[in-house]
Amino acid sequence: MIFVDTLQLIPHTIAEIFHSKGTLIKADKGMHIFQEGELADHIFLVQSGSIQISKETESGKELTIRICSSNSLIGESLLFCGDQYHSTTAKTLEYSTLFSIHNNQFETILNEQPTLLIDFLKWIQTENVKNQSRLRDLVLHGKKGALYSTLIRLANTYGEYRNDNEVYINLALTNTEIANLCATSREMVNRMLTDLRKTNKIKMDKSYITILDLNYLKREIDCENCPLTICRID
């Protein structure tokens, strides 16, 4: 079995700040780290576990924006903006640990150490490209393309490769959670996943998916084979 290479999602220099100066938070499954509308006064580094970043639309539908794992920053987009409020909600999908630093403290450290600020800005640029890439897939390739690109991103983030074309996604997700990632309905996702199973493109065991033909999914959405730092779900 071949595992996806572990990527340093944030610069090592930035991670060290959280490990040396941050406050450790232990969160049980289903706990909110922050909620939409709350004052955004802390930034968090995920040490372990999985954190769902989501937003609720006016109609009450939930859209999952990211599923973050270790070495991911959350609450990071509101630095150097004065008092701001969270536009999303962060909830644990499993027992998780995080480091927390107050925005003012983190901003002071970045101001005092320009090389760290440059590292942080470079990371922000990569995050922007990642978000633009996902939005492009959700908008341009329709419902099927949204699902296929989501499965590819899940494979790149949580995948355990059996060979070049078969990958086990080591993250339990219900069809509703997958639908929220694809900005579509659970019924639509149910139908598309059923079609993929019938044509032997995927295999499902409870809430775990194994992609049996990754190249098929890539061909269907004209995959550009973006770097793994971009084609991710976190």
Short mmCIF file of C-alpha atoms in Angstrom, two decimals:
data_model
loop_
_atom_site.label_atom_id
_atom_site.label_comp_id
_atom_site.label_asym_id
_atom_site.label_seq_id
_atom_site.Cartn_x
_atom_site.Cartn_y
_atom_site.Cartn_z
CA MET A 1 0.00 0.00 0.00
CA ILE A 2 1.34 3.43 -0.97
CA PHE A 3 0.38 6.38 1.22
CA VAL A 4 -0.01 9.91 -0.08
CA ASP A 5 3.09 11.89 0.83
CA THR A 6 2.60 13.96 3.96
CA LEU A 7 2.73 17.59 2.92
CA GLN A 8 3.88 20.46 5.08
CA LEU A 9 0.71 22.46 4.51
CA ILE A 10 2.06 25.51 6.30
CA PRO A 11 5.69 26.67 6.58
CA HIS A 12 7.59 24.98 9.39
CA THR A 13 8.51 28.40 10.75
CA ILE A 14 4.83 29.32 11.17
CA ALA A 15 3.95 25.98 12.77
CA GLU A 16 6.73 26.49 15.33
CA ILE A 17 5.07 29.68 16.56
CA PHE A 18 1.93 27.77 17.48
CA HIS A 19 3.83 24.93 19.14
CA SER A 20 5.95 27.28 21.23
CA LYS A 21 3.49 30.08 22.04
CA GLY A 22 0.02 28.63 21.43
CA THR A 23 -2.55 27.26 23.87
CA LEU A 24 -3.44 23.59 23.37
CA ILE A 25 -7.15 22.86 22.90
CA LYS A 26 -8.66 19.38 23.13
CA ALA A 27 -12.01 19.02 21.40
CA ASP A 28 -14.39 16.07 21.37
CA LYS A 29 -16.28 15.06 18.23
CA GLY A 30 -19.04 17.52 17.33
CA MET A 31 -17.54 20.46 19.26
CA HIS A 32 -17.59 23.93 17.66
CA ILE A 33 -14.21 25.64 17.54
CA PHE A 34 -15.91 28.81 16.33
CA GLN A 35 -19.29 29.65 14.84
CA GLU A 36 -20.48 31.94 12.10
CA GLY A 37 -21.10 35.43 13.48
CA GLU A 38 -18.73 35.12 16.46
CA LEU A 39 -15.87 37.56 16.99
CA ALA A 40 -12.82 36.23 15.13
CA ASP A 41 -10.06 36.96 17.64
CA HIS A 42 -8.01 33.75 17.48
CA ILE A 43 -6.21 31.75 14.80
CA PHE A 44 -5.86 27.97 15.13
CA LEU A 45 -3.42 25.30 14.00
CA VAL A 46 -4.87 21.79 13.76
CA GLN A 47 -2.52 19.32 15.43
CA SER A 48 -4.61 16.18 15.01
CA GLY A 49 -8.12 15.12 14.03
CA SER A 50 -10.49 16.54 11.40
CA ILE A 51 -12.24 19.92 11.38
CA GLN A 52 -15.14 20.77 9.07
CA ILE A 53 -15.35 24.38 7.89
CA SER A 54 -18.88 25.12 6.69
CA LYS A 55 -21.31 27.91 5.92
CA GLU A 56 -25.08 27.95 6.11
CA THR A 57 -26.97 29.61 3.28
CA GLU A 58 -30.04 31.79 3.72
CA SER A 59 -32.23 28.82 2.77
CA GLY A 60 -30.71 26.74 5.57
CA LYS A 61 -28.53 24.53 3.34
CA GLU A 62 -25.08 23.74 4.66
CA LEU A 63 -22.06 24.09 2.37
CA THR A 64 -18.83 22.44 3.48
CA ILE A 65 -15.91 24.56 2.39
CA ARG A 66 -12.99 22.57 3.78
CA ILE A 67 -12.22 19.48 5.84
CA CYS A 68 -9.00 20.27 7.64
CA SER A 69 -6.51 17.80 9.09
CA SER A 70 -3.16 18.15 10.85
CA ASN A 71 -0.96 21.16 9.95
CA SER A 72 -3.92 23.19 8.67
CA LEU A 73 -4.62 26.75 9.79
CA ILE A 74 -8.21 27.83 10.41
CA GLY A 75 -9.52 31.30 11.13
CA GLU A 76 -6.52 32.64 9.25
CA SER A 77 -8.25 34.88 6.72
CA LEU A 78 -9.10 37.72 9.11
CA LEU A 79 -5.65 38.85 10.23
CA PHE A 80 -4.64 42.54 10.04
CA CYS A 81 -8.29 43.54 9.53
CA GLY A 82 -9.22 44.88 12.97
CA ASP A 83 -12.31 43.46 14.65
CA GLN A 84 -13.92 40.93 12.32
CA TYR A 85 -16.50 38.17 12.68
CA HIS A 86 -16.34 34.60 11.45
CA SER A 87 -18.18 34.04 8.18
CA THR A 88 -17.97 30.25 8.62
CA THR A 89 -18.36 27.61 11.33
CA ALA A 90 -15.64 25.15 12.41
CA LYS A 91 -16.78 21.84 13.91
CA THR A 92 -14.81 18.73 14.81
CA LEU A 93 -15.61 15.52 12.90
CA GLU A 94 -13.64 13.46 15.42
CA TYR A 95 -11.62 14.04 18.58
CA SER A 96 -9.14 16.75 17.66
CA THR A 97 -6.37 18.85 19.16
CA LEU A 98 -5.47 22.38 18.11
CA PHE A 99 -3.15 25.20 19.09
CA SER A 100 -4.70 28.65 19.50
CA ILE A 101 -3.04 32.07 19.37
CA HIS A 102 -4.77 35.43 19.75
CA ASN A 103 -4.77 37.43 16.52
CA ASN A 104 -3.03 40.40 18.12
CA GLN A 105 -0.18 38.22 19.38
CA PHE A 106 0.26 36.50 16.02
CA GLU A 107 0.16 39.80 14.13
CA THR A 108 2.83 41.23 16.46
CA ILE A 109 5.11 38.25 15.84
CA LEU A 110 4.72 38.59 12.07
CA ASN A 111 5.38 42.34 12.21
CA GLU A 112 8.54 41.81 14.25
CA GLN A 113 9.89 39.07 11.99
CA PRO A 114 9.53 40.01 8.30
CA THR A 115 10.79 36.62 7.07
CA LEU A 116 7.89 34.94 8.90
CA LEU A 117 5.47 37.44 7.38
CA ILE A 118 6.77 36.59 3.90
CA ASP A 119 6.38 32.86 4.61
CA PHE A 120 2.81 33.47 5.76
CA LEU A 121 1.96 35.57 2.70
CA LYS A 122 3.35 32.87 0.39
CA TRP A 123 1.15 30.32 2.12
CA ILE A 124 -1.90 32.59 1.79
CA GLN A 125 -1.22 32.86 -1.96
CA THR A 126 -1.25 29.05 -2.27
CA GLU A 127 -4.52 28.89 -0.32
CA ASN A 128 -6.08 31.43 -2.68
CA VAL A 129 -5.09 29.36 -5.72
CA LYS A 130 -6.48 26.22 -4.04
CA ASN A 131 -9.83 27.92 -3.36
CA GLN A 132 -10.05 29.30 -6.90
CA SER A 133 -9.34 25.85 -8.32
CA ARG A 134 -12.13 24.23 -6.30
CA LEU A 135 -14.62 26.98 -7.18
CA ARG A 136 -13.76 26.52 -10.85
CA ASP A 137 -14.54 22.81 -10.67
CA LEU A 138 -17.79 23.32 -8.77
CA VAL A 139 -19.03 25.95 -11.24
CA LEU A 140 -17.72 24.81 -14.63
CA HIS A 141 -18.12 21.02 -14.59
CA GLY A 142 -21.69 20.62 -13.33
CA LYS A 143 -22.93 18.26 -10.62
CA LYS A 144 -20.97 15.26 -11.89
CA GLY A 145 -17.78 17.27 -12.20
CA ALA A 146 -18.26 18.66 -8.70
CA LEU A 147 -18.48 15.12 -7.28
CA TYR A 148 -15.59 13.74 -9.31
CA SER A 149 -13.27 16.63 -8.45
CA THR A 150 -14.26 16.32 -4.78
CA LEU A 151 -13.39 12.61 -4.80
CA ILE A 152 -10.03 13.39 -6.41
CA ARG A 153 -9.30 16.05 -3.79
CA LEU A 154 -10.29 13.67 -0.99
CA ALA A 155 -7.94 11.07 -2.48
CA ASN A 156 -5.09 13.58 -2.58
CA THR A 157 -5.71 14.61 1.03
CA TYR A 158 -6.73 11.39 2.78
CA GLY A 159 -5.82 8.73 0.24
CA GLU A 160 -3.96 5.45 0.68
CA TYR A 161 -2.91 4.29 -2.78
CA ARG A 162 -3.08 0.56 -3.56
CA ASN A 163 -1.62 1.32 -7.01
CA ASP A 164 -1.47 4.28 -9.40
CA ASN A 165 -5.18 3.99 -10.22
CA GLU A 166 -6.78 2.68 -7.00
CA VAL A 167 -6.96 4.67 -3.78
CA TYR A 168 -8.72 4.16 -0.46
CA ILE A 169 -10.05 7.40 1.09
CA ASN A 170 -9.31 7.05 4.80
CA LEU A 171 -12.00 9.45 5.96
CA ALA A 172 -15.52 8.39 6.85
CA LEU A 173 -18.12 10.59 5.12
CA THR A 174 -21.86 10.17 4.78
CA ASN A 175 -23.54 10.91 1.46
CA THR A 176 -24.96 14.07 3.02
CA GLU A 177 -21.46 15.25 3.97
CA ILE A 178 -20.21 14.51 0.45
CA ALA A 179 -23.18 16.44 -0.98
CA ASN A 180 -22.31 19.42 1.21
CA LEU A 181 -18.77 19.36 -0.21
CA CYS A 182 -20.20 19.32 -3.75
CA ALA A 183 -22.80 22.06 -3.19
CA THR A 184 -25.56 19.72 -4.34
CA SER A 185 -28.32 17.55 -2.89
CA ARG A 186 -27.88 14.20 -1.13
CA GLU A 187 -30.28 12.58 -3.62
CA MET A 188 -28.15 13.70 -6.55
CA VAL A 189 -24.98 12.39 -4.88
CA ASN A 190 -26.72 9.10 -4.08
CA ARG A 191 -27.56 8.59 -7.77
CA MET A 192 -24.08 9.48 -9.01
CA LEU A 193 -22.31 7.28 -6.45
CA THR A 194 -24.65 4.41 -7.33
CA ASP A 195 -23.76 4.81 -11.01
CA LEU A 196 -20.04 4.80 -10.17
CA ARG A 197 -20.48 1.62 -8.12
CA LYS A 198 -22.44 -0.13 -10.88
CA THR A 199 -19.71 0.66 -13.42
CA ASN A 200 -17.01 -0.53 -11.00
CA LYS A 201 -15.37 2.90 -10.71
CA ILE A 202 -15.67 3.04 -6.92
CA LYS A 203 -16.35 0.68 -4.01
CA MET A 204 -18.09 1.71 -0.80
CA ASP A 205 -17.79 0.09 2.62
CA LYS A 206 -20.10 1.82 5.06
CA SER A 207 -18.88 5.46 5.03
CA TYR A 208 -15.52 4.77 3.35
CA ILE A 209 -14.90 5.02 -0.38
CA THR A 210 -12.28 3.26 -2.47
CA ILE A 211 -11.71 4.77 -5.91
CA LEU A 212 -11.07 1.85 -8.29
CA ASP A 213 -10.41 3.92 -11.43
CA LEU A 214 -8.91 7.29 -10.54
CA ASN A 215 -7.88 7.95 -14.13
CA TYR A 216 -11.52 7.69 -15.24
CA LEU A 217 -12.55 10.46 -12.81
CA LYS A 218 -9.69 12.64 -14.04
CA ARG A 219 -10.56 12.12 -17.70
CA GLU A 220 -14.22 12.97 -17.12
CA ILE A 221 -13.36 16.44 -15.76
CA ASP A 222 -10.33 17.10 -18.02
CA CYS A 223 -8.10 17.07 -14.93
CA GLU A 224 -5.11 19.40 -15.24
CA ASN A 225 -3.05 17.38 -12.72
CA CYS A 226 -2.50 20.33 -10.43
CA PRO A 227 0.19 19.99 -7.72
CA LEU A 228 -0.93 18.18 -4.56
CA THR A 229 -0.55 21.43 -2.65
CA ILE A 230 -3.43 22.82 -4.74
CA CYS A 231 -5.70 19.83 -5.44
CA ARG A 232 -6.77 19.18 -1.86
CA ILE A 233 -9.92 19.39 0.23
CA ASP A 234 -8.34 21.03 3.29
#
